[in-house]
Short mmCIF file of C-alpha atoms in Angstrom, two decimals:
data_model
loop_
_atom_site.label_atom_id
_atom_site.label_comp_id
_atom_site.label_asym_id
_atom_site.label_seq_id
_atom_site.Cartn_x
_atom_site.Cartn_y
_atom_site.Cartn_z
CA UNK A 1 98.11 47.92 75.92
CA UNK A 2 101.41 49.79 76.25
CA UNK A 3 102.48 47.92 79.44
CA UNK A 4 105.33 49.88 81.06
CA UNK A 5 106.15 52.07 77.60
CA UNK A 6 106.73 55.94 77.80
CA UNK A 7 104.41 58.02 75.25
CA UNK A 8 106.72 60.04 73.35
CA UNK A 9 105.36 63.59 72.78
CA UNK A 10 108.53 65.40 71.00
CA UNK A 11 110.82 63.78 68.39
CA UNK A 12 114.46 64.57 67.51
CA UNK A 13 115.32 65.06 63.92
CA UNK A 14 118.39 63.16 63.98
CA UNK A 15 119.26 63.97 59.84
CA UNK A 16 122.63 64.97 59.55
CA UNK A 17 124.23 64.90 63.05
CA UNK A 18 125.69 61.37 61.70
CA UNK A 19 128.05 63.51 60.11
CA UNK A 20 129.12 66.30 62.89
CA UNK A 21 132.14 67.51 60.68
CA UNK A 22 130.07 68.29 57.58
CA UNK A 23 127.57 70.18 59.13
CA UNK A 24 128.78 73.77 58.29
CA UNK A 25 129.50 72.47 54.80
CA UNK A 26 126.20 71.08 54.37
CA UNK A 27 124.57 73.99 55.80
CA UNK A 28 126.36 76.63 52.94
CA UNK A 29 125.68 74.13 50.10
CA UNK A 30 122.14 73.76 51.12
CA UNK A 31 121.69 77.52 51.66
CA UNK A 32 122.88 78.38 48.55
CA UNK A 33 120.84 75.82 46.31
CA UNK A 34 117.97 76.69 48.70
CA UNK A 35 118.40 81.26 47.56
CA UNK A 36 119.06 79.32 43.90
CA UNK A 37 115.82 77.52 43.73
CA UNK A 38 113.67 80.49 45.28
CA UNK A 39 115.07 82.66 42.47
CA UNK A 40 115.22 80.40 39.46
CA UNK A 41 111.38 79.10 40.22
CA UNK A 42 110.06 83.19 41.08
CA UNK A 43 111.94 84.31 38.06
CA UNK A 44 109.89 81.34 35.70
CA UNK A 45 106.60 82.35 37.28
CA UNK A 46 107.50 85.75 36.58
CA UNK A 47 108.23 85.61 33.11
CA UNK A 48 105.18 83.34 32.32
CA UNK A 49 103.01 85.90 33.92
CA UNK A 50 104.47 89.21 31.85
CA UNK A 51 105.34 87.20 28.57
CA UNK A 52 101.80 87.02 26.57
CA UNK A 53 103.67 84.38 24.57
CA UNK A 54 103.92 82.07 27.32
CA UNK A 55 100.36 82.64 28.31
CA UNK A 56 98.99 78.80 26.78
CA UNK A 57 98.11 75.77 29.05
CA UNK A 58 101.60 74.28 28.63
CA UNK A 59 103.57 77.30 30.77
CA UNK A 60 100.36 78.27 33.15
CA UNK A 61 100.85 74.46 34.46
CA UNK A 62 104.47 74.85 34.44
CA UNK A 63 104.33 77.92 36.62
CA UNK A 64 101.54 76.00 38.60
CA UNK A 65 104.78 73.30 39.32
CA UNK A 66 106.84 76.32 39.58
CA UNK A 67 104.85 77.04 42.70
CA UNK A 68 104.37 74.02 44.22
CA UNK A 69 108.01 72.95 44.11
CA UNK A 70 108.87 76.28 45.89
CA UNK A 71 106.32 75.57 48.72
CA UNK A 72 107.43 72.44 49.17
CA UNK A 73 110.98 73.00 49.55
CA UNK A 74 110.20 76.16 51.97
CA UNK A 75 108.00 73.70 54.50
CA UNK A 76 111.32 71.55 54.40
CA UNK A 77 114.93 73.29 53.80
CA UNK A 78 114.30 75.99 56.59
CA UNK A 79 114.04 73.58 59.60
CA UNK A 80 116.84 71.60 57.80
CA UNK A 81 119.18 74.48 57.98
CA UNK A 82 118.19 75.70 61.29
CA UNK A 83 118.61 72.08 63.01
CA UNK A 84 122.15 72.08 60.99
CA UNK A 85 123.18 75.13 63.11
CA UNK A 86 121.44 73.89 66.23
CA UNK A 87 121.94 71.75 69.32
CA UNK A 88 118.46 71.53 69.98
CA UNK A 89 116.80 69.12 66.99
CA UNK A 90 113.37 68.56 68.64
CA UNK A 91 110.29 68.89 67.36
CA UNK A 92 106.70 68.55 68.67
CA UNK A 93 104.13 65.52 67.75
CA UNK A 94 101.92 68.37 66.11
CA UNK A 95 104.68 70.21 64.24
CA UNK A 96 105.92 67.03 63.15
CA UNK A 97 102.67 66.10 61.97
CA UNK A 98 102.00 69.26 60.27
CA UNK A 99 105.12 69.29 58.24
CA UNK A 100 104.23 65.63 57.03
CA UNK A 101 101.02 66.49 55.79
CA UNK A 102 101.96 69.83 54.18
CA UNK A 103 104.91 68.15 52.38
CA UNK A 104 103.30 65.20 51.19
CA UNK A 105 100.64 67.49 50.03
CA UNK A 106 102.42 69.21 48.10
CA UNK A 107 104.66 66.41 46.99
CA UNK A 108 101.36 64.52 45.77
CA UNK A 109 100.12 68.03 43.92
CA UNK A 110 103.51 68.19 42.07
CA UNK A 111 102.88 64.67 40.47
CA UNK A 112 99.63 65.59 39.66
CA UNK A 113 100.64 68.27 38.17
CA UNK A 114 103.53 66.27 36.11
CA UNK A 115 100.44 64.12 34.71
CA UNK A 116 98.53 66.91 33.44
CA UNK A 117 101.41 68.42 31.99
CA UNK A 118 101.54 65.04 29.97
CA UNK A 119 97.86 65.19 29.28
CA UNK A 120 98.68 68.84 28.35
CA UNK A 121 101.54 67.58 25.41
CA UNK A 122 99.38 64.53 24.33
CA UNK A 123 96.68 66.91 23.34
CA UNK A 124 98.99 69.07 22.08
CA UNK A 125 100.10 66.59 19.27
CA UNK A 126 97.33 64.53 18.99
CA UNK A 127 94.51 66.65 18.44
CA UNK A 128 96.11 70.14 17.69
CA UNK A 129 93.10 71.41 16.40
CA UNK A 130 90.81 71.14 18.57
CA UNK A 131 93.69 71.71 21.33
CA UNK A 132 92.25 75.21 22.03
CA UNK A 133 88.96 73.81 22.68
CA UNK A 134 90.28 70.76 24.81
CA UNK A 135 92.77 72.55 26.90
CA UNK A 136 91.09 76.07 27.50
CA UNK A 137 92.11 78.09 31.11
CA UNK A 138 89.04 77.34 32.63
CA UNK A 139 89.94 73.42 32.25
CA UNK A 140 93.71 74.22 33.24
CA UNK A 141 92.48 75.66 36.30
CA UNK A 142 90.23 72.11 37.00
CA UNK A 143 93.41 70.47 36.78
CA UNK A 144 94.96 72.42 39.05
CA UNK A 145 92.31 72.47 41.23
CA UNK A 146 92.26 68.56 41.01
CA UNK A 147 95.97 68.00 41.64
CA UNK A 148 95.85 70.07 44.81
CA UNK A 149 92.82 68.54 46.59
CA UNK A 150 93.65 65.14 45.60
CA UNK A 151 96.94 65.58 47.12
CA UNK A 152 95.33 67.03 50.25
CA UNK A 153 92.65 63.97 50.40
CA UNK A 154 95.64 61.26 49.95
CA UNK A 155 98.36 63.25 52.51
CA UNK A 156 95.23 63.28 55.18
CA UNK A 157 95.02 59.91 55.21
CA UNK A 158 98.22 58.93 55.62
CA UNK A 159 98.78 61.77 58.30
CA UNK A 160 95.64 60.42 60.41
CA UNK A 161 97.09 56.56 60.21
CA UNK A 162 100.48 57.56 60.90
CA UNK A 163 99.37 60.11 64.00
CA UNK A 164 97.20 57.27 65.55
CA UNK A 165 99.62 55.32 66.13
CA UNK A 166 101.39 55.20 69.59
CA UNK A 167 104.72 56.84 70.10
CA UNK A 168 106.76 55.19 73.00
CA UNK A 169 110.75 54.77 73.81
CA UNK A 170 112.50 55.93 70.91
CA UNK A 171 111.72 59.25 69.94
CA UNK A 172 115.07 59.96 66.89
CA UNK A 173 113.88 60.34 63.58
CA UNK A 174 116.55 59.38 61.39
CA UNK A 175 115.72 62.05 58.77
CA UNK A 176 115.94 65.76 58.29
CA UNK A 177 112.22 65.96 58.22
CA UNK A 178 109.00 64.00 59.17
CA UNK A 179 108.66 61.94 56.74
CA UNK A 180 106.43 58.57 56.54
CA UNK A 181 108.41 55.62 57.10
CA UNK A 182 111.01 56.95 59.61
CA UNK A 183 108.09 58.23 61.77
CA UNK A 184 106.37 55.33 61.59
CA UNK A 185 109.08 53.07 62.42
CA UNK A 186 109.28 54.82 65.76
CA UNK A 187 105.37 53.57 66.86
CA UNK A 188 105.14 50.64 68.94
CA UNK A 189 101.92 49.55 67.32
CA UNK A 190 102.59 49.15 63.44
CA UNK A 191 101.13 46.96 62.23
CA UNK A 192 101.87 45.26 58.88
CA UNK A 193 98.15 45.97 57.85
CA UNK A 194 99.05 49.74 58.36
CA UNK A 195 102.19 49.41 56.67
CA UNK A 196 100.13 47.73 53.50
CA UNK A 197 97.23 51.01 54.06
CA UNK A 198 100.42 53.41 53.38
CA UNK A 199 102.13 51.59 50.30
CA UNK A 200 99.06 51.60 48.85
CA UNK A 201 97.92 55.45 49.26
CA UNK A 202 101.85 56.24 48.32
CA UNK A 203 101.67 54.13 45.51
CA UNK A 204 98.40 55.60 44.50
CA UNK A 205 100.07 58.71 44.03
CA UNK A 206 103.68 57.97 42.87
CA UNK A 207 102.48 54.69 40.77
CA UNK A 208 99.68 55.99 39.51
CA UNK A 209 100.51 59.30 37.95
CA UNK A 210 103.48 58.16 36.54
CA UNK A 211 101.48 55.17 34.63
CA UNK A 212 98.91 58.41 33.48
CA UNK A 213 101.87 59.86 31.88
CA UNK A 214 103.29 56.64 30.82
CA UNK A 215 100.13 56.19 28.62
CA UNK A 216 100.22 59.79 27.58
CA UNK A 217 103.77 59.31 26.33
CA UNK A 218 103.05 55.96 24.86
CA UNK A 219 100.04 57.75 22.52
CA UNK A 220 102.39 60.45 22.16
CA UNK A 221 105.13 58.22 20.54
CA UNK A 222 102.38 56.56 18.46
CA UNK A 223 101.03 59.80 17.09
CA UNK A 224 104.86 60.90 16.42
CA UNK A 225 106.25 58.06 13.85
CA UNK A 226 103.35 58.84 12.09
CA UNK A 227 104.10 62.03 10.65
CA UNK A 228 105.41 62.38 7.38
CA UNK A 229 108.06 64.58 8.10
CA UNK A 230 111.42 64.23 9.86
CA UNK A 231 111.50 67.94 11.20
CA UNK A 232 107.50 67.39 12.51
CA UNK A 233 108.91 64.59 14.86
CA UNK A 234 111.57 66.40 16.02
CA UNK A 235 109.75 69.04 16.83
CA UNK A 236 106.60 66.96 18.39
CA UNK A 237 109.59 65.33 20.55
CA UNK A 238 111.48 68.55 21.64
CA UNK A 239 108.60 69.98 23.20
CA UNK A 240 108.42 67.09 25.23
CA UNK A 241 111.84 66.56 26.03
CA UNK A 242 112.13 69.07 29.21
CA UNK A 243 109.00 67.60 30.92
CA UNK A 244 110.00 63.89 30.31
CA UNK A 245 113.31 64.79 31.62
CA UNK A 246 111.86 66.29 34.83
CA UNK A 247 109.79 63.40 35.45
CA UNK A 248 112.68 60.53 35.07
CA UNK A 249 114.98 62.49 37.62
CA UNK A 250 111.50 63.13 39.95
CA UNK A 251 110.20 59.47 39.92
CA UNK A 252 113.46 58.01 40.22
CA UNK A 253 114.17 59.16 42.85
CA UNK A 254 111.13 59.46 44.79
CA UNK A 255 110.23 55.85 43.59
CA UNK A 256 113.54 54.28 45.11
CA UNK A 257 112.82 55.94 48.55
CA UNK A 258 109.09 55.36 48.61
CA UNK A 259 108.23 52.20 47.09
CA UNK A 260 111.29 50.07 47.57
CA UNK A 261 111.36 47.57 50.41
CA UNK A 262 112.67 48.19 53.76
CA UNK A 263 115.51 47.75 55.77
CA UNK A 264 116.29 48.58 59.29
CA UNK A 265 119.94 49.87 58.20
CA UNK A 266 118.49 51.70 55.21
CA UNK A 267 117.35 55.08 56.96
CA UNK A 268 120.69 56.87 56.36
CA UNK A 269 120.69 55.42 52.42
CA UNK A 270 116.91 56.83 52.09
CA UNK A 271 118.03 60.21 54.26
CA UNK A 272 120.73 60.87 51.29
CA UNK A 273 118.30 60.32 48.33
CA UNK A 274 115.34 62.26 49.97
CA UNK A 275 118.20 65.21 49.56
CA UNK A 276 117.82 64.62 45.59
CA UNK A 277 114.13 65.35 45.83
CA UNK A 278 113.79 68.19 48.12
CA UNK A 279 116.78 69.71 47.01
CA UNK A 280 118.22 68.16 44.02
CA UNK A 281 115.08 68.17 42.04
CA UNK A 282 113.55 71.53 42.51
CA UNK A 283 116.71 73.13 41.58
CA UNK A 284 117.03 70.85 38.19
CA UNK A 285 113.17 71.71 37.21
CA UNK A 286 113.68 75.44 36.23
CA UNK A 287 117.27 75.24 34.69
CA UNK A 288 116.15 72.33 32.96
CA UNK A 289 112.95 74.06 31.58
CA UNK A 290 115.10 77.01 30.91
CA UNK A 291 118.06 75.90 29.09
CA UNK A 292 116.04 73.50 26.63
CA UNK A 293 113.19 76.22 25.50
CA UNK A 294 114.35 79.27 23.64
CA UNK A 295 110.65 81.12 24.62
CA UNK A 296 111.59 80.68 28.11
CA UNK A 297 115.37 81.85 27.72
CA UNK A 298 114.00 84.96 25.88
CA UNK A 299 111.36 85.63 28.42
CA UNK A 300 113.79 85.41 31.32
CA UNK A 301 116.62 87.66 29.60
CA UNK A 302 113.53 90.08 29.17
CA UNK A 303 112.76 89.59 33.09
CA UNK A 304 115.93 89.99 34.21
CA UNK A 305 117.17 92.51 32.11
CA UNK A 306 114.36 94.53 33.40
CA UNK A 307 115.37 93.67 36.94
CA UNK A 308 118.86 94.88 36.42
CA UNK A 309 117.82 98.56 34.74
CA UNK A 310 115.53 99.15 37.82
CA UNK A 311 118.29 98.12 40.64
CA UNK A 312 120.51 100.70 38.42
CA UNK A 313 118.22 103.43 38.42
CA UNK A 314 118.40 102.82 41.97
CA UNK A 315 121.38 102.97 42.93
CA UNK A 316 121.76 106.36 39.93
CA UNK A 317 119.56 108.15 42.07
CA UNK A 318 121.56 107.61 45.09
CA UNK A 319 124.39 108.47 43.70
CA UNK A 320 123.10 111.79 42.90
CA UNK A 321 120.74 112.22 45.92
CA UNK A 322 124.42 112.23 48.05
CA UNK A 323 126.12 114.48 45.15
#
């Protein structure tokens, strides 16, 4: 069926070696917001987990993004920076394939997340009585649970239809990473049907969570004007504010390079934004979270004051271990 085609068995991650001259730059800019977004998301799970103030449904899922958002950007930004410093950008069928499917698993499990945080806040205002009883660990932890495997089950699929598909000629992915459409594009066999399969499981994901918390905010809204006092809504709304930030910068994003249709010419345009979402966004999440809840500044002045008095003991016992 292939005629006289050659089966491709490694790929070259083309990414950034359209601009040769901004490599080195690239590569410091990315470092740096790559060491940024380690510490800023370790130092939120950290101060959720010794702040018994921050221990409620709201901050345990928030951590639970935390997490995901670091994992995600470690499967990515460390091939990305070694390939910026490298002549040799090649990468095996199998590597390739599991960087796809651990990526889009995790990208799936941190909207997931982003739509139980919004059940999280509907509950919160809607029924904050019985928000204890709705929203207890044990159904945080179900959530979680949920957002993971589904994002496993959906990233599977698409893995298995993209993988079965033959790889001949070309073998440059014009990206920085395996992701869907610019490996696809490379098969000689894809098929419009298969290109309909794969809209349809990404829009399950990206489409359908953000409708979830679409609905959530819509209730949420509702539920808001009707409260008697000026100071109630603005405090219903602030502790919303951070998330629905986070999820307008996320889905914007990932919506324009996912769900938009395609051009041939429109690989370097999608390269760019997919920057915004493995880079951009993971690094926005915590500071965001951060600088609009005074619980969270508190708890991380309290972390990282504690960091700095141990790393000064430290180095005061040096100093008089060598006096």
């Amino acid at each position: 069926m292939m005629g006289n085609h050659t089966t491709v068995s490694t790929f070259l991650l083309w990414g950034f070696s359209s601009f040769p001259d901004l490599q080195n730059l690239l590569f410091v800019m990315i470092f740096f917001s790559h060491v940024t977004i380690l510490a800023a998301n370790v130092s939120i799970m950290v101060a959720i987990k010794l702040s018994h103030n921050l221990h409620t449904p709201m901050y345990f899922l928030l951590s639970g993004l935390s997490f995901s958002e670091t994992c995600t950007t470690m499967v990515v930004i460390p091939r990305m920076l070694v390939d910026l410093l490298s002549d040799s950008k090649t990468i095996s069928l199998p590597e390739c394939a599991t960087q796809m499917f651990l990526f889009l698993s995790l990208a799936g499990n941190n909207c997931f997340i982003m739509a139980a945080m919004s059940y999280d806040r509907y509950t919160a205002i809607h029924n904050p009585l019985h928000y204890p009883i709705l929203m207890t660990h044990k159904i945080c932890l179900q959530l979680m649970m949920a957002s993971y495997v589904t994002g496993i089950v959906v990233s599977l699929c698409i893995v298995l239809i993209v993988f079965n598909l033959s790889f001949c000629d070309s073998s440059i992915i014009q990206h920085f990473f395996c992701d869907i459409t610019p490996v696809a594009s490379l098969a000689c066999d894809y098929t419009l049907f298969q290109k309909m399969i794969l809209l349809a499981l990404t829009s399950f994901v990206l489409v359908g969570t953000f409708v979830l918390i679409m609905i959530s905010y819509v209730f949420i809204v509702l539920t808001v004007v009707k409260m008697p006092s000026a100071r109630g809504r603005y405090k219903a709304f602030s502790t919303c504010s951070s998330h629905l930030t986070v999820v307008c910068i996320h889905y914007g994003f990932s919506g324009f390079v996912h769900l938009r249709p395609k051009e041939n010419d429109s690989f370097h345009e999608d390269m760019l934004m997919s920057v915004t979402y493995t880079v951009l966004t993971p690094l926005l999440n915590p500071i965001v979270y951060s600088l609009r809840n005074k619980d969270m500044q508190i708890a991380l002045r309290r972390v990282l004051g504690n960091v700095s008095r141990f790393f000064s003991q430290i180095a005061s016992k040096r100093v008089s271990n060598t006096s």
